[in-house]
């Protein structure tokens, strides 16, 4: 189904909003919906149509991108498990861009195909700033026709797109990348905490790190936030905890050890329990500081 070339976009959160804005500003005909209606206003101002509900998105658009928090949210907007599901997805390309378990995605693909639709996974690597800049990295999986149709739609959002084969390979790739991201940022934050507590100037530590072989795009993005204790969200600690859980479950299912990830899981659980789930992932510093305070009795 091609409804005048319109693209649907559902889910305007931390990542979804800048992604949808880039599509709208590129002149792509866009129909959007978000559970919190106020989040759609910047899209309306950018020229997108704002639907009253998810069903209207599917009525107006042949390809619908879903950037949603979890499987419950995806099932809700698709009306999965009801008679409306088939009416909603038949003849459409459903693009799952959020991060869920690979098993969930595989089952969803089966249901979409059985209902007469096409399905692609397109999770992305990157946080809010790369999303704003159109520098995300996308991983695509699904049927050949669906992948071929979706890949050019992602061009305004991504600096590179990789085809990973059949679903759920894109989600497995995303979880692999996120395992490295989580352990990398946690290690970086722990090193910052160590240097600071040893009395070293924080700026000097970050400059030394940046001059050496460990510097990376991630360290250069997170260093200013740590130095300024700026916990404004790019990738929320609560989302990191969710991703950590998904990776751990996939590892256990495959019989794999993940010792570094397991330590990070505990630290991010502590970060969320301390009330910092809505802050950026470098707020794991708060969990480290809390542990250090307990050790020195302060």
Coordinates of C-alpha atoms in Angstrom, one line a residue:
X1 CA 0.0 0.0 0.0
X2 CA 1.3 3.5 -0.9
X3 CA -1.0 6.2 0.4
X4 CA 0.4 9.2 -1.6
X5 CA 3.9 8.3 -0.5
X6 CA 3.1 9.2 3.1
X7 CA 5.2 7.8 5.9
X8 CA 3.7 7.2 9.3
X9 CA 5.7 7.8 12.5
X10 CA 4.5 6.7 15.9
X11 CA 6.4 7.5 19.1
X12 CA 7.9 11.0 19.7
X13 CA 10.1 10.4 22.7
X14 CA 13.7 11.4 23.3
X15 CA 14.8 9.7 20.1
X16 CA 11.6 9.6 18.1
X17 CA 11.0 13.4 18.1
X18 CA 14.3 14.5 16.5
X19 CA 14.1 11.6 14.1
X20 CA 10.6 12.5 12.9
X21 CA 11.6 16.2 12.7
X22 CA 14.5 15.4 10.4
X23 CA 12.1 13.5 8.1
X24 CA 9.6 16.4 8.1
X25 CA 12.3 19.0 7.5
X26 CA 13.5 16.9 4.6
X27 CA 10.1 17.4 3.0
X28 CA 9.0 13.8 3.5
X29 CA 5.2 13.6 3.7
X30 CA 4.7 12.5 7.3
X31 CA 1.8 11.5 9.5
X32 CA 2.6 11.3 13.2
X33 CA 1.0 10.3 16.4
X34 CA 2.2 10.3 20.0
X35 CA 0.3 9.2 23.2
X36 CA 1.2 12.6 24.8
X37 CA -0.3 14.9 22.1
X38 CA 1.8 18.0 23.0
X39 CA 4.9 16.1 21.8
X40 CA 3.5 16.3 18.2
X41 CA 3.3 20.1 18.1
X42 CA 6.8 20.6 16.8
X43 CA 6.0 18.2 14.0
X44 CA 2.8 20.1 13.1
X45 CA 4.9 23.2 12.9
X46 CA 7.4 21.4 10.6
X47 CA 4.6 20.5 8.2
X48 CA 3.7 17.0 9.3
X49 CA 0.1 15.9 9.7
X50 CA -0.9 14.9 13.2
X51 CA -3.3 12.0 13.5
X52 CA -5.9 11.6 16.2
X53 CA -5.0 8.0 17.0
X54 CA -2.7 5.2 15.7
X55 CA -5.5 3.8 13.4
X56 CA -5.5 7.1 11.5
X57 CA -1.8 6.8 10.9
X58 CA -2.3 3.5 9.2
X59 CA -5.2 4.9 7.2
X60 CA -3.0 7.6 5.8
X61 CA 0.4 6.0 5.4
X62 CA 1.6 2.9 3.7
X63 CA 4.8 2.6 5.7
X64 CA 4.7 3.1 9.4
X65 CA 7.8 3.6 11.6
X66 CA 7.4 2.7 15.2
X67 CA 9.8 4.2 17.7
X68 CA 8.3 3.0 20.9
X69 CA 9.5 2.2 24.4
X70 CA 8.7 -1.5 24.6
X71 CA 6.7 -4.5 23.3
X72 CA 3.5 -3.4 25.3
X73 CA 3.5 0.0 23.5
X74 CA 4.1 -1.7 20.1
X75 CA 1.2 -4.2 20.6
X76 CA -1.1 -1.3 21.8
X77 CA -0.6 0.9 18.7
X78 CA -0.9 -2.1 16.4
X79 CA -4.0 -3.4 18.2
X80 CA -2.2 -6.8 18.2
X81 CA -4.4 -9.6 19.6
X82 CA -7.6 -8.0 18.3
X83 CA -9.6 -8.1 15.1
X84 CA -8.4 -4.5 14.4
X85 CA -4.8 -5.8 14.0
X86 CA -5.3 -7.3 10.5
X87 CA -7.2 -4.2 9.3
X88 CA -4.4 -2.0 10.6
X89 CA -1.3 -3.8 9.1
X90 CA -2.6 -5.5 6.0
X91 CA -0.9 -4.1 2.9
X92 CA 1.4 -1.9 5.1
X93 CA 5.2 -2.1 5.9
X94 CA 5.6 -2.1 9.6
X95 CA 9.0 -0.9 10.7
X96 CA 10.0 -1.7 14.3
X97 CA 12.7 0.8 15.4
X98 CA 12.6 0.4 19.1
X99 CA 14.6 -2.1 21.3
X100 CA 12.7 -5.2 22.4
X101 CA 13.7 -8.8 22.8
X102 CA 14.7 -10.6 19.6
X103 CA 12.1 -13.2 20.4
X104 CA 9.3 -10.7 20.5
X105 CA 10.4 -9.2 17.2
X106 CA 10.4 -12.6 15.5
X107 CA 6.9 -13.4 16.7
X108 CA 5.7 -9.9 15.7
X109 CA 7.1 -10.4 12.2
X110 CA 5.2 -13.7 11.9
X111 CA 1.9 -12.1 13.0
X112 CA 2.3 -9.1 10.6
X113 CA 3.0 -11.4 7.6
X114 CA 0.1 -13.6 8.5
X115 CA -2.1 -10.5 8.5
X116 CA -0.9 -9.5 5.0
X117 CA 1.7 -6.9 5.9
X118 CA 5.4 -6.6 5.5
X119 CA 7.9 -6.2 8.4
X120 CA 11.3 -4.8 9.0
X121 CA 13.4 -4.2 12.0
X122 CA 15.4 -1.0 12.0
X123 CA 16.9 -0.3 15.4
X124 CA 19.4 2.5 15.6
X125 CA 22.7 3.1 17.4
X126 CA 23.1 6.6 18.8
X127 CA 21.5 8.9 21.3
X128 CA 19.6 12.2 21.1
X129 CA 22.4 14.4 19.7
X130 CA 23.2 12.0 16.8
X131 CA 19.5 11.8 16.2
X132 CA 19.3 15.5 15.9
X133 CA 22.2 15.6 13.5
X134 CA 21.1 12.7 11.3
X135 CA 24.2 10.7 12.3
X136 CA 22.6 7.5 13.7
X137 CA 23.6 4.1 12.5
X138 CA 20.8 1.8 11.5
X139 CA 20.6 -2.0 11.5
X140 CA 18.0 -3.5 9.1
X141 CA 16.6 -6.9 9.0
X142 CA 13.5 -8.6 7.5
X143 CA 12.3 -9.7 4.1
X144 CA 14.2 -8.4 1.1
X145 CA 11.4 -6.3 -0.3
X146 CA 10.6 -4.7 3.1
X147 CA 14.3 -3.9 3.7
X148 CA 14.7 -2.4 0.2
X149 CA 11.7 -0.2 0.7
X150 CA 12.7 1.0 4.2
X151 CA 16.4 1.6 3.6
X152 CA 16.1 4.9 1.6
X153 CA 13.6 6.2 4.1
X154 CA 16.3 6.2 6.8
X155 CA 18.8 8.3 4.8
X156 CA 17.9 11.6 6.5
X157 CA 18.3 9.9 9.9
X158 CA 21.5 7.9 9.5
X159 CA 25.1 8.3 8.4
X160 CA 25.2 4.6 7.6
X161 CA 22.8 1.7 7.4
X162 CA 23.7 -2.0 7.6
X163 CA 21.6 -4.9 6.4
X164 CA 21.8 -7.7 8.9
X165 CA 19.8 -10.5 7.2
X166 CA 16.6 -12.0 8.5
X167 CA 14.8 -10.8 11.6
X168 CA 15.7 -10.7 14.5
X169 CA 19.3 -10.2 13.4
X170 CA 19.1 -6.4 13.5
X171 CA 17.9 -6.5 17.2
X172 CA 20.7 -9.0 18.0
X173 CA 23.2 -6.7 16.4
X174 CA 21.7 -3.7 18.4
X175 CA 22.0 -5.6 21.6
X176 CA 25.6 -6.5 20.8
X177 CA 26.5 -2.9 20.2
X178 CA 24.7 -1.8 23.3
X179 CA 26.6 -4.3 25.4
X180 CA 29.8 -2.5 24.4
X181 CA 28.2 1.0 24.9
X182 CA 27.0 0.2 28.4
X183 CA 30.3 -1.3 29.6
X184 CA 32.3 1.5 27.9
X185 CA 30.3 4.4 29.5
X186 CA 30.3 2.7 32.9
X187 CA 34.0 2.2 32.8
X188 CA 34.6 5.7 31.6
X189 CA 32.4 7.1 34.4
X190 CA 34.2 4.9 37.0
X191 CA 37.6 6.2 35.8
X192 CA 36.4 9.8 36.1
X193 CA 35.1 9.1 39.6
X194 CA 38.5 7.5 40.6
X195 CA 40.5 10.4 39.2
X196 CA 38.3 13.0 40.9
X197 CA 38.4 11.2 44.3
X198 CA 42.2 11.0 44.0
X199 CA 42.3 14.8 43.9
X200 CA 43.2 15.0 40.2
X201 CA 41.8 18.0 38.3
X202 CA 38.8 16.6 36.4
X203 CA 39.5 18.7 33.3
X204 CA 43.1 17.5 33.2
X205 CA 42.1 13.8 33.4
X206 CA 39.6 14.3 30.6
X207 CA 42.2 16.1 28.4
X208 CA 44.8 13.3 29.0
X209 CA 42.2 10.7 28.1
X210 CA 41.1 12.6 25.0
X211 CA 44.7 12.8 23.8
X212 CA 45.3 9.1 24.0
X213 CA 44.2 5.9 22.2
X214 CA 41.1 5.4 24.4
X215 CA 39.4 8.5 23.1
X216 CA 36.2 7.9 21.1
X217 CA 33.1 9.6 19.9
X218 CA 31.3 8.4 23.0
X219 CA 34.0 9.6 25.4
X220 CA 34.0 13.0 23.7
X221 CA 30.2 13.3 24.0
X222 CA 30.1 12.2 27.6
X223 CA 33.2 14.0 28.9
X224 CA 31.7 17.5 29.0
X225 CA 28.6 16.1 30.8
X226 CA 30.7 14.5 33.5
X227 CA 32.9 17.6 33.9
X228 CA 29.8 19.8 34.3
X229 CA 27.8 17.2 36.2
X230 CA 25.2 17.7 33.4
X231 CA 22.8 14.8 33.6
X232 CA 20.3 16.2 31.0
X233 CA 19.2 13.1 29.1
X234 CA 20.8 11.9 25.9
X235 CA 20.3 8.2 26.7
X236 CA 18.3 7.7 29.9
X237 CA 19.6 5.5 32.7
X238 CA 16.2 3.8 32.9
X239 CA 16.4 2.9 29.2
X240 CA 20.0 1.6 29.7
X241 CA 18.7 -0.6 32.5
X242 CA 16.0 -2.0 30.1
X243 CA 18.6 -2.6 27.4
X244 CA 20.9 -4.3 30.0
X245 CA 18.1 -6.6 31.0
X246 CA 17.3 -7.5 27.3
X247 CA 21.0 -8.3 26.6
X248 CA 21.3 -10.4 29.8
X249 CA 18.2 -12.4 28.9
X250 CA 19.5 -13.0 25.3
X251 CA 22.9 -14.1 26.8
X252 CA 21.3 -16.5 29.2
X253 CA 19.1 -17.9 26.5
X254 CA 22.2 -18.6 24.4
X255 CA 24.1 -20.0 27.4
X256 CA 26.6 -17.1 27.3
X257 CA 28.5 -15.4 30.1
X258 CA 28.3 -11.6 30.5
X259 CA 30.2 -10.7 33.7
X260 CA 30.9 -7.1 32.8
X261 CA 27.3 -6.5 31.7
X262 CA 26.0 -8.1 35.0
X263 CA 28.0 -5.6 37.1
X264 CA 26.7 -2.7 35.0
X265 CA 23.1 -4.1 35.4
X266 CA 23.5 -3.8 39.2
X267 CA 25.0 -0.3 39.0
X268 CA 22.2 1.0 36.7
X269 CA 19.6 -0.6 38.9
X270 CA 21.1 1.3 41.8
X271 CA 21.1 4.5 39.7
X272 CA 17.4 4.1 39.0
X273 CA 16.6 3.2 42.6
X274 CA 18.4 6.5 43.7
X275 CA 15.9 8.4 41.6
X276 CA 18.0 9.1 38.5
X277 CA 16.3 6.9 35.9
X278 CA 15.2 9.9 33.8
X279 CA 18.7 11.4 33.7
X280 CA 21.5 10.6 31.2
X281 CA 23.4 7.3 31.5
X282 CA 26.4 9.1 33.0
X283 CA 24.2 9.5 36.1
X284 CA 25.6 6.0 36.9
X285 CA 28.2 8.3 38.6
X286 CA 25.6 8.8 41.3
X287 CA 25.6 5.1 42.1
X288 CA 29.4 5.0 42.2
X289 CA 29.4 8.1 44.5
X290 CA 26.8 6.5 46.7
X291 CA 28.9 3.3 47.1
X292 CA 32.0 5.4 47.9
X293 CA 30.1 7.4 50.5
X294 CA 29.0 4.2 52.2
X295 CA 32.6 2.9 52.3
X296 CA 34.0 6.1 53.9
X297 CA 31.1 6.5 56.2
X298 CA 29.9 9.9 54.9

